[in-house]
PDB file of C-alpha atoms in Angstrom:
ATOM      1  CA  UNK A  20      15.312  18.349  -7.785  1.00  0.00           C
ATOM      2  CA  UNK A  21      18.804  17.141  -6.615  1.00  0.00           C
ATOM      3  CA  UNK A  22      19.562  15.354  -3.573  1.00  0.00           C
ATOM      4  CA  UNK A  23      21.882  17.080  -0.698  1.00  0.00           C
ATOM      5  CA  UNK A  24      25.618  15.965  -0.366  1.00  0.00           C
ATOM      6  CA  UNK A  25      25.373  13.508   2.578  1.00  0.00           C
ATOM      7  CA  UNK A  26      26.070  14.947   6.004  1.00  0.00           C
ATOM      8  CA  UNK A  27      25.142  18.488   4.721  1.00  0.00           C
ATOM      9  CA  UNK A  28      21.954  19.070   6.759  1.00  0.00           C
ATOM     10  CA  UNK A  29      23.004  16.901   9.532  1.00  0.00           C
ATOM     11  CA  UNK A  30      26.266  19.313  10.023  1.00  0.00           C
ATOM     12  CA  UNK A  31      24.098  22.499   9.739  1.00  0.00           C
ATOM     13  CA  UNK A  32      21.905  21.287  12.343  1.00  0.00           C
ATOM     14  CA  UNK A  33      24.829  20.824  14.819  1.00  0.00           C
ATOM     15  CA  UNK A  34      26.317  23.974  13.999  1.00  0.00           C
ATOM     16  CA  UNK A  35      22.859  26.264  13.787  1.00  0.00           C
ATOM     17  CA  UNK A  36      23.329  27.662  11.238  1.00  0.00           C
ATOM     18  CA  UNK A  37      20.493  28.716   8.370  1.00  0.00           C
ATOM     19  CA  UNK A  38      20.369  25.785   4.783  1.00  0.00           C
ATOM     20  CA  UNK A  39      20.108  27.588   1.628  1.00  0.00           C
ATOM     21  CA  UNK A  40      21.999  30.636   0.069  1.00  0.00           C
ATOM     22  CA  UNK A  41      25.709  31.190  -1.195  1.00  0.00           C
ATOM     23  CA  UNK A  42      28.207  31.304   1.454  1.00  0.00           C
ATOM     24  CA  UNK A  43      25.184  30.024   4.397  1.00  0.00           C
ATOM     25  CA  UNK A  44      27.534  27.424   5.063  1.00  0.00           C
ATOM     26  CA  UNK A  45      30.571  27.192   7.006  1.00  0.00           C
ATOM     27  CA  UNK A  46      32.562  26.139   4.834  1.00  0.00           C
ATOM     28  CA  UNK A  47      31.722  29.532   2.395  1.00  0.00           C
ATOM     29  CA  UNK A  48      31.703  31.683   5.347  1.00  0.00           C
ATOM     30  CA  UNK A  49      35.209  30.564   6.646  1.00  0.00           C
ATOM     31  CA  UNK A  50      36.537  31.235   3.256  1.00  0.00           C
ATOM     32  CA  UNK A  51      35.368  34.567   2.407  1.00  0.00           C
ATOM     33  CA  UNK A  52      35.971  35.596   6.380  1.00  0.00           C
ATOM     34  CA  UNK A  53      39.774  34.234   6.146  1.00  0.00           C
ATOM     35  CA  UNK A  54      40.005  36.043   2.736  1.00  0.00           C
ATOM     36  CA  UNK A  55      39.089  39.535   4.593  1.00  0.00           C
ATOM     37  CA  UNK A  56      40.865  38.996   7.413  1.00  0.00           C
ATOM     38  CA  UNK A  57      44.128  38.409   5.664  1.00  0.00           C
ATOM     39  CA  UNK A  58      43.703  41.701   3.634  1.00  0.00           C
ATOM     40  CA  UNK A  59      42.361  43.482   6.881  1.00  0.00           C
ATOM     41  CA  UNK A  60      45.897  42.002   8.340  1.00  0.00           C
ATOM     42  CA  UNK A  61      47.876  43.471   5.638  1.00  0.00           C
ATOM     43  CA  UNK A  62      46.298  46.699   5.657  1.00  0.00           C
ATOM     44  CA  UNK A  63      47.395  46.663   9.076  1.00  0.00           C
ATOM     45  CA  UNK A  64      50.801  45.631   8.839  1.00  0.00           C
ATOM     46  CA  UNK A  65      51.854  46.891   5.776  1.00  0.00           C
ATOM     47  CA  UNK A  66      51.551  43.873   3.268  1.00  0.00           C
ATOM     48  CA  UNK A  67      48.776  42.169   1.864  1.00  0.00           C
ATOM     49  CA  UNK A  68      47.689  39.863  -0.377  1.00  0.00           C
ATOM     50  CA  UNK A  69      50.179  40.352  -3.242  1.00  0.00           C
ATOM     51  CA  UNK A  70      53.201  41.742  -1.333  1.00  0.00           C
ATOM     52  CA  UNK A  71      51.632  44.683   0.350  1.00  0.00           C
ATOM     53  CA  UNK A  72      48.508  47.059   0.447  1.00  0.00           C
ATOM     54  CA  UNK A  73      48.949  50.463   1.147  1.00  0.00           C
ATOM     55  CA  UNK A  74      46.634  53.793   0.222  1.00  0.00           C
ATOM     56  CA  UNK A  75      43.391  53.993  -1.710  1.00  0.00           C
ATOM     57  CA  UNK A  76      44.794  51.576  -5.108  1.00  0.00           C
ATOM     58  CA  UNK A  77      45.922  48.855  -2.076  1.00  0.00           C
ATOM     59  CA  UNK A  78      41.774  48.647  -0.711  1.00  0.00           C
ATOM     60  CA  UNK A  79      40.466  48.735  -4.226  1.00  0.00           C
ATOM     61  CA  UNK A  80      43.314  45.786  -5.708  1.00  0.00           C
ATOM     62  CA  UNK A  81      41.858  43.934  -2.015  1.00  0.00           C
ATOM     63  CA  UNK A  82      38.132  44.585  -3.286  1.00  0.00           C
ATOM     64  CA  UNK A  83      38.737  43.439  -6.505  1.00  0.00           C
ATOM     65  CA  UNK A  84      40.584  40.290  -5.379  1.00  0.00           C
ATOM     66  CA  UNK A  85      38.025  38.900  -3.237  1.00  0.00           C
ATOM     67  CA  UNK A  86      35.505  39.558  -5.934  1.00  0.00           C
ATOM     68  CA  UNK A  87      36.968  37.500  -8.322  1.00  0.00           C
ATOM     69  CA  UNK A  88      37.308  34.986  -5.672  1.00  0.00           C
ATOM     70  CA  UNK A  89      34.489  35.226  -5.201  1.00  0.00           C
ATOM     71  CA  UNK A  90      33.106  34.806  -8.500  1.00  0.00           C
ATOM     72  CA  UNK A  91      35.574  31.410  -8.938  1.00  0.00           C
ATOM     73  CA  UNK A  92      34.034  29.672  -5.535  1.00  0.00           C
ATOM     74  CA  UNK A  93      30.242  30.361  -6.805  1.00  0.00           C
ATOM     75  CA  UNK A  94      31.278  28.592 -10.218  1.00  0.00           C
ATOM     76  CA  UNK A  95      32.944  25.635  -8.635  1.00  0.00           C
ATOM     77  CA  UNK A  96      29.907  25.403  -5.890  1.00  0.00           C
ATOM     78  CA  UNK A  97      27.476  25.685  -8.875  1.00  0.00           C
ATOM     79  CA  UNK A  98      29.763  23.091 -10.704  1.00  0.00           C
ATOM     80  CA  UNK A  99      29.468  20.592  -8.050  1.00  0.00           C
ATOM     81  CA  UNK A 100      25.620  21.398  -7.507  1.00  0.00           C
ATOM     82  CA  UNK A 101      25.121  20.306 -10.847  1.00  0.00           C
ATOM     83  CA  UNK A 102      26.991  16.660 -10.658  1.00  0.00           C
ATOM     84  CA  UNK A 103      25.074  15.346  -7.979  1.00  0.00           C
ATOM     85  CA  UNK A 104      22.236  12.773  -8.434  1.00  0.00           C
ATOM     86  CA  UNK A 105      19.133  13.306  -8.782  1.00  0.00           C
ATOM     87  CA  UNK A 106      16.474  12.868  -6.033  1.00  0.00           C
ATOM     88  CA  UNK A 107      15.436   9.201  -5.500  1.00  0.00           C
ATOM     89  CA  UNK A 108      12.065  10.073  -3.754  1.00  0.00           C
ATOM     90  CA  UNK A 109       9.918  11.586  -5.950  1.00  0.00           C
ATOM     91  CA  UNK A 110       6.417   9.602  -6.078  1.00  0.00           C
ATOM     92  CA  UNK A 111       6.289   7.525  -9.645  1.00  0.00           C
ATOM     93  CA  UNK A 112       2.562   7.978 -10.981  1.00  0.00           C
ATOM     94  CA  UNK A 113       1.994   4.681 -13.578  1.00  0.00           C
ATOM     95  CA  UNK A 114      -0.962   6.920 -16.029  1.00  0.00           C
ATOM     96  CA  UNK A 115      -3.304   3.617 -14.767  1.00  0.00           C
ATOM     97  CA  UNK A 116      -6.209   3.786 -12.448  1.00  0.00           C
ATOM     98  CA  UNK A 117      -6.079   0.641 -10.023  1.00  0.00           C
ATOM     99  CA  UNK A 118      -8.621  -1.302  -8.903  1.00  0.00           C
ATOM    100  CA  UNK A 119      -8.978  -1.037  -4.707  1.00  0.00           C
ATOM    101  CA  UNK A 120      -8.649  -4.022  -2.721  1.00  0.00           C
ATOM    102  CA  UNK A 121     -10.286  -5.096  -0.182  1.00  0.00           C
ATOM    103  CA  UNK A 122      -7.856  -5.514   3.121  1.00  0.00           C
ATOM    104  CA  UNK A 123      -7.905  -9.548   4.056  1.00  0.00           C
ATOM    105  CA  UNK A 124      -8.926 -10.778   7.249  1.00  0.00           C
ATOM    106  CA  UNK A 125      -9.848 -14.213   6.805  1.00  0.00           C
ATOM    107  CA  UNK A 126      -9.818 -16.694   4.174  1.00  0.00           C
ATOM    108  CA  UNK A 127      -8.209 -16.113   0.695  1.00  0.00           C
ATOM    109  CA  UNK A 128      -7.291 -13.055  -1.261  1.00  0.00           C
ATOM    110  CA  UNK A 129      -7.224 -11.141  -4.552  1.00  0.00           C
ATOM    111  CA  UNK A 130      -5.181 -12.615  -7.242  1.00  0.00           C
ATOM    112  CA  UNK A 131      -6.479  -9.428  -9.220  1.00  0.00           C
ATOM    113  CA  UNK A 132      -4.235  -7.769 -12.190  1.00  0.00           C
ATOM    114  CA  UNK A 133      -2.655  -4.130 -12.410  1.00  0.00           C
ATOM    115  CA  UNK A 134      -4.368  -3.267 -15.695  1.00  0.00           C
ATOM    116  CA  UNK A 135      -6.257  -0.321 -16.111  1.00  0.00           C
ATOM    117  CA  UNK A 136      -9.964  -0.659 -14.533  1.00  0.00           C
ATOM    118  CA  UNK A 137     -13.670   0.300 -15.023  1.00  0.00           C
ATOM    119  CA  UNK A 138     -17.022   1.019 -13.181  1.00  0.00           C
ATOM    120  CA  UNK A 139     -19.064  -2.669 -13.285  1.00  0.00           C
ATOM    121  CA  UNK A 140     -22.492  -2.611 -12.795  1.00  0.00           C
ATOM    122  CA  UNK A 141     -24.406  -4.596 -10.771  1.00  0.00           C
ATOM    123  CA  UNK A 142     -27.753  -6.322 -11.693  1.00  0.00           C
ATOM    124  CA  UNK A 143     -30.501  -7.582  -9.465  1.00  0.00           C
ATOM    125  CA  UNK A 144     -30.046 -11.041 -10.972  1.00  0.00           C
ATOM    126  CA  UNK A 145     -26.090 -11.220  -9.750  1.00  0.00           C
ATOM    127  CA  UNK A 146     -27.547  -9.644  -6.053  1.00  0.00           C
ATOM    128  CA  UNK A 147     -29.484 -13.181  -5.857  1.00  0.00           C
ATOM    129  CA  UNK A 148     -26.294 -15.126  -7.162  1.00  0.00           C
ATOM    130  CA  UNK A 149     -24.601 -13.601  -4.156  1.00  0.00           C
ATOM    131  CA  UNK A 150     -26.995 -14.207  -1.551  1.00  0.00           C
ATOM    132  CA  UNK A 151     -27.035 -17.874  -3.143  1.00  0.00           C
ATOM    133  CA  UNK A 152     -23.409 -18.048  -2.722  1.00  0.00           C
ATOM    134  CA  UNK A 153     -22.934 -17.329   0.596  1.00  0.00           C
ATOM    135  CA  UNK A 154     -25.353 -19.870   2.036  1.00  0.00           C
ATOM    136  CA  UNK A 155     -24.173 -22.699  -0.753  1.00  0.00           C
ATOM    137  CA  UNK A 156     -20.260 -21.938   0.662  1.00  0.00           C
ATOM    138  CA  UNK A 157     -21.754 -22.439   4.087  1.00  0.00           C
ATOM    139  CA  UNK A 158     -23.284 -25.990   3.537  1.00  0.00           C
ATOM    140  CA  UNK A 159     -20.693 -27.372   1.765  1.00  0.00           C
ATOM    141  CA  UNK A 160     -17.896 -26.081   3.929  1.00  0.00           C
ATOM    142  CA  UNK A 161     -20.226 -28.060   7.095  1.00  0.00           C
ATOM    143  CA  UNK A 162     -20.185 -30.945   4.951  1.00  0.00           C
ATOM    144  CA  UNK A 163     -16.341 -30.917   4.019  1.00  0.00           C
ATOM    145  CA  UNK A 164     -17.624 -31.110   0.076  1.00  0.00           C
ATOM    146  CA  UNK A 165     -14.464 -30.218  -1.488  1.00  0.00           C
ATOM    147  CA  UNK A 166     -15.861 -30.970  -4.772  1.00  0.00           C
ATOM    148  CA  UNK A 167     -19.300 -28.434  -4.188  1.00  0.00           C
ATOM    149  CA  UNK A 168     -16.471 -25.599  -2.987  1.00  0.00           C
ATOM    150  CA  UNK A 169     -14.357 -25.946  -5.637  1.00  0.00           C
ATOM    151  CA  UNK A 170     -17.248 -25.136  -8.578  1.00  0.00           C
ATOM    152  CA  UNK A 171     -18.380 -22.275  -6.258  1.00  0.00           C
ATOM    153  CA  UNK A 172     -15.055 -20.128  -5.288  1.00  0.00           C
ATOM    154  CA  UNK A 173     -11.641 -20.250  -7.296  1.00  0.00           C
ATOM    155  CA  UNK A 174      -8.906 -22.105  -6.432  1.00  0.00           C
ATOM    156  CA  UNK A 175      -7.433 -20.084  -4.146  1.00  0.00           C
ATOM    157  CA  UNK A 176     -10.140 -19.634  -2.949  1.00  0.00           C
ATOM    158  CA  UNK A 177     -10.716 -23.445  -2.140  1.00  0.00           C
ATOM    159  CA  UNK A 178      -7.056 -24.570  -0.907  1.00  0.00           C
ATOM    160  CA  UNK A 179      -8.009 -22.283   1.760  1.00  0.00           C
ATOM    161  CA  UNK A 180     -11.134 -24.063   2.587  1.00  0.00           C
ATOM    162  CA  UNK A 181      -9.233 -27.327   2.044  1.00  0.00           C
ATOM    163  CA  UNK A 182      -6.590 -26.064   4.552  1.00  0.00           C
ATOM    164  CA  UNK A 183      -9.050 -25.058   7.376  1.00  0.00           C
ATOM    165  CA  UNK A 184     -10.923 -28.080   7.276  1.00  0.00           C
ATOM    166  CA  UNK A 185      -7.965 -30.381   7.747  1.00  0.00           C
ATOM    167  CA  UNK A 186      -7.125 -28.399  10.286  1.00  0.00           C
ATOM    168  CA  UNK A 187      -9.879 -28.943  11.962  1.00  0.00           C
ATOM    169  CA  UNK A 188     -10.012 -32.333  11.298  1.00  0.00           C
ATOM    170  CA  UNK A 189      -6.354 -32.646  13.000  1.00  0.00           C
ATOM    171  CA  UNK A 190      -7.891 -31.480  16.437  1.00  0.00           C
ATOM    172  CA  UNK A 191     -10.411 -34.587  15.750  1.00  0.00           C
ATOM    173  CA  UNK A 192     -13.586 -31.368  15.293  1.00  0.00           C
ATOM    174  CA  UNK A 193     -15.873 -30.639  12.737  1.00  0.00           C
ATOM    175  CA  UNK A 194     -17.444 -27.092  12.027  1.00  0.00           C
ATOM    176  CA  UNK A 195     -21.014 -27.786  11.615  1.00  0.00           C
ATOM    177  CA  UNK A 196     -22.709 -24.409  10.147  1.00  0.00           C
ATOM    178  CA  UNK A 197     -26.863 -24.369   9.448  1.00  0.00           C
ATOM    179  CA  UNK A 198     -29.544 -22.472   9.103  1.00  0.00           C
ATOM    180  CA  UNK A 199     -27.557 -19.546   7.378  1.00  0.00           C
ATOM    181  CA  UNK A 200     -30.165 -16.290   6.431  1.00  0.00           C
ATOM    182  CA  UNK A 201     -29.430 -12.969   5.184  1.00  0.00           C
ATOM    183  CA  UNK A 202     -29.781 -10.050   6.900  1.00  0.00           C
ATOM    184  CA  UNK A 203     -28.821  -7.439   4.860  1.00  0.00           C
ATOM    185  CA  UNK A 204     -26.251  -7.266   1.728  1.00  0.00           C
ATOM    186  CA  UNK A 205     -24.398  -4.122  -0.074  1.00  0.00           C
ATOM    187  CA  UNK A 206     -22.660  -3.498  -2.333  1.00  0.00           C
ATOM    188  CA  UNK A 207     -19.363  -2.437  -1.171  1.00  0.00           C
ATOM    189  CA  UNK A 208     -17.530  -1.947  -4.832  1.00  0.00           C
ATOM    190  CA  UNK A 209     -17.674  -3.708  -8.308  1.00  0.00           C
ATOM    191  CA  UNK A 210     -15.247  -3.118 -10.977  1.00  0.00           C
ATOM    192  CA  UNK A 211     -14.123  -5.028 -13.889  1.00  0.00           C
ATOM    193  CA  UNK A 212     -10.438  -5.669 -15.426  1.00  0.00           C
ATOM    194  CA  UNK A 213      -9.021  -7.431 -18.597  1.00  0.00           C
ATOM    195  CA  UNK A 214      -8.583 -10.224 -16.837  1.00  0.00           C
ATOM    196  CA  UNK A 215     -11.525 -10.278 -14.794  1.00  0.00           C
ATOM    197  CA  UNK A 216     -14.717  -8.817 -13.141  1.00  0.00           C
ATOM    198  CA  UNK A 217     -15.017  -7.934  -9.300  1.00  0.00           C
ATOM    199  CA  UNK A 218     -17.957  -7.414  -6.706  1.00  0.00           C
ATOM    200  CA  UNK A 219     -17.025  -6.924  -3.538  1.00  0.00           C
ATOM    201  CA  UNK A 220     -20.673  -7.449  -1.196  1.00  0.00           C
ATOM    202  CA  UNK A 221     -20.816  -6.288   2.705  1.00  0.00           C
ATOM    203  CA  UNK A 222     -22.959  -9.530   3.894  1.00  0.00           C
ATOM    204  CA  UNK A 223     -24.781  -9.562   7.532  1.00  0.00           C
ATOM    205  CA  UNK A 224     -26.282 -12.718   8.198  1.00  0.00           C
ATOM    206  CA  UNK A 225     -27.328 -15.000  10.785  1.00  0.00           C
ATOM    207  CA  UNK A 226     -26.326 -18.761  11.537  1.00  0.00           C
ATOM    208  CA  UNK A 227     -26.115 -21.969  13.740  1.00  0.00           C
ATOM    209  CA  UNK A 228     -22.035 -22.114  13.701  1.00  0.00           C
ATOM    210  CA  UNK A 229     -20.757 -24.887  15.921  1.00  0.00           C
ATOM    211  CA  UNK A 230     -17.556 -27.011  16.816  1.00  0.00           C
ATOM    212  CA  UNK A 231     -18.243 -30.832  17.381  1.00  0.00           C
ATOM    213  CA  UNK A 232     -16.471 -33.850  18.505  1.00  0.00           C
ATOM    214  CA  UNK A 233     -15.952 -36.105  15.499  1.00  0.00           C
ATOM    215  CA  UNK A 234     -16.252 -39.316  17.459  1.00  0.00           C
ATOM    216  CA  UNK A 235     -19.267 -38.782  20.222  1.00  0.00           C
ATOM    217  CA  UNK A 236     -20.921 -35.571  18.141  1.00  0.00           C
ATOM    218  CA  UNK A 237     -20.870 -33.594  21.318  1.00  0.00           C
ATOM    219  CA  UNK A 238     -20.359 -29.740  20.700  1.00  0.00           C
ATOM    220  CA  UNK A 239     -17.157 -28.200  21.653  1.00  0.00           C
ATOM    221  CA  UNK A 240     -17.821 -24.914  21.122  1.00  0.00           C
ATOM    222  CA  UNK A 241     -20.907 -22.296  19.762  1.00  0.00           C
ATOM    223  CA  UNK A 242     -23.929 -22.515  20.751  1.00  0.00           C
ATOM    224  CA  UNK A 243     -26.259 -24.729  18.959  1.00  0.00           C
ATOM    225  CA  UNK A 244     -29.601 -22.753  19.138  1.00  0.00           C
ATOM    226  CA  UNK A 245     -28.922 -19.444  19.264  1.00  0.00           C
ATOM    227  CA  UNK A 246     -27.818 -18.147  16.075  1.00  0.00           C
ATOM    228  CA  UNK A 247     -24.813 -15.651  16.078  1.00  0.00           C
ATOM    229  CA  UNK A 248     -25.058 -12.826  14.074  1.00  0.00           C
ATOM    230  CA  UNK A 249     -22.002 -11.704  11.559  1.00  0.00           C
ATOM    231  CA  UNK A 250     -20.555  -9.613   9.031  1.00  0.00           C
ATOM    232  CA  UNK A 251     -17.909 -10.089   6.071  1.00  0.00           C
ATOM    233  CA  UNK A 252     -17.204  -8.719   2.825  1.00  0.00           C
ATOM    234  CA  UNK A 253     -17.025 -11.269   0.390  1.00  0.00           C
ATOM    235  CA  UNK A 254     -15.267 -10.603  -2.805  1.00  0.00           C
ATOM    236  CA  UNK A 255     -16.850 -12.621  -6.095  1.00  0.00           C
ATOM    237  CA  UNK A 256     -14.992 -12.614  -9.390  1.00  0.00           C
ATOM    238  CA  UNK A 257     -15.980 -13.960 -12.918  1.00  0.00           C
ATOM    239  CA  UNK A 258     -14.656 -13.669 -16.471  1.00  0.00           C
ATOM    240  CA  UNK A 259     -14.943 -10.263 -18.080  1.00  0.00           C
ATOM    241  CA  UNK A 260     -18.594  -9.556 -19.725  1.00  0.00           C
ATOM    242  CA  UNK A 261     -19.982 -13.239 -17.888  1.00  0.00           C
ATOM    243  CA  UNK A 262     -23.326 -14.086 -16.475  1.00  0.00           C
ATOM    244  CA  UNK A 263     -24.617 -13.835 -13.280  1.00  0.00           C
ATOM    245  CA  UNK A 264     -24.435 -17.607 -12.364  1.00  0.00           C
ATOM    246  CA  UNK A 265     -20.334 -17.551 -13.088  1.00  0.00           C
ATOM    247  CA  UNK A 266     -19.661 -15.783 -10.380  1.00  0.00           C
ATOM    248  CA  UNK A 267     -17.171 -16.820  -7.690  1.00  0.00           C
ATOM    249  CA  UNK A 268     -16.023 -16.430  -4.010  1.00  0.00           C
ATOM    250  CA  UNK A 269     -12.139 -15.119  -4.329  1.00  0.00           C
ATOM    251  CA  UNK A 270     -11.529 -13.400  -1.120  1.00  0.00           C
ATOM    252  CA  UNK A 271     -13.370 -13.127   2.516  1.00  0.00           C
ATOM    253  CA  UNK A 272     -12.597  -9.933   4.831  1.00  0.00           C
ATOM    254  CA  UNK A 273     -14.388 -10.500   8.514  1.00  0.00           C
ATOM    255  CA  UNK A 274     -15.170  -7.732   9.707  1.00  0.00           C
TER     256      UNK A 274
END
């Protein structure tokens, strides 16, 4: 596939006339149209092309001119054709499957590698990790536990933790979180790569999410006794082939 000369469609457009064949363009057609008009005009007059046209051998020397002619200009077109670039836009396809991510809405993200993938299975045993997991995260982030986070989610992971809570602490707040239940978990996709393995876990649940005062405890916002209902998709990742209890928290999408 070869890429048009620049300004070629644009100029075809403003003239209407049709893209594609020999002598479609103006340019080809103003050629071979001056070319028969000046033998047509020396027919006429008495002189033609090569000093003069006249009789039967005149219109066949005329024919034969503009053939040849013609045959030159589809060479040089077709010469030109040939030494322009080649197309730019042409999708590359890498021979590698890769591994979907999930789009990122709140904390953290995917550090994930472009290697080729595979199908990961999921057990009941790292089901009950996850549902562990997500109501761990929940106490220590209410109790600013840097050290608790930072065993349960990657680093990434946890410098995003570490980032909201000191912004929180910076309005003089504190998110208190409690009595955090499950409501219903699936799984959303798991796949594993040489670097590492991935679950990614559609979680509905249930808690007691609130913004206090640091100094005088008094809630800012939330409501402390209704529990608010929502739903994420958190992302765990471990090392290729580990157990269930290695898994970590790498990305949250809120949904």
């Amino acid at each position: 596939m070869t890429s048009p000369s620049p300004g070629m469609g644009q100029n075809a457009g403003a003239t209407g006339m049709n893209a594609g064949g020999f002598m479609s363009g103006g340019f080809g057609r103003g050629l071979l149209g001056g070319l028969v008009g000046a033998g047509l005009i020396g027919m006429l007059f008495g002189s033609g092309l090569s000093g003069g046209l006249g009789g039967l051998s005149s219109i066949l020397g005329l024919v034969l001119q503009i053939g040849l002619l013609f045959l030159l200009f589809k060479f040089v077109m077709g010469f030109l054709r040939r030494r322009q670039p080649a197309h730019q836009g042409a999708a590359y396809d890498s021979g590698a499957a890769q591994a979907p991510r999930p789009g990122l809405g709140g904390f953290g993200g995917l550090g994930g590698g472009t290697g080729r993938t595979v199908k990961l299975e999921i057990s009941p045993a790292d089901f009950n990790v996850f549902e562990q997991r997500l109501g761990l995260i929940q106490k220590a982030y209410a109790a600013e536990d840097m050290a608790a986070l930072r065993a349960l989610a990657t680093p990434e992971m946890a410098s995003y933790f570490a980032a909201e809570i000191e912004e929180t602490a910076k309005k003089g707040q504190v998110n208190k979180i409690s009595d955090v239940t499950l409501l219903q978990g699936d799984l959303a996709e798991a796949w594993s790569e040489p670097e590492s393995d991935y679950a990614s876990v559609a979680m509905r649940f249930s808690l007691i999410d609130t913004m206090v005062d640091r100094a005088t405890g008094k809630v800012v916002s939330g409501d402390p006794v209704t529990p608010a209902v929502s739903t994420e998709v958190w992302t765990f990742a471990r090392r290729p082939g580990g157990a269930a209890t290695d898994w970590k928290l790498s990305a949250i999408q809120q949904t």
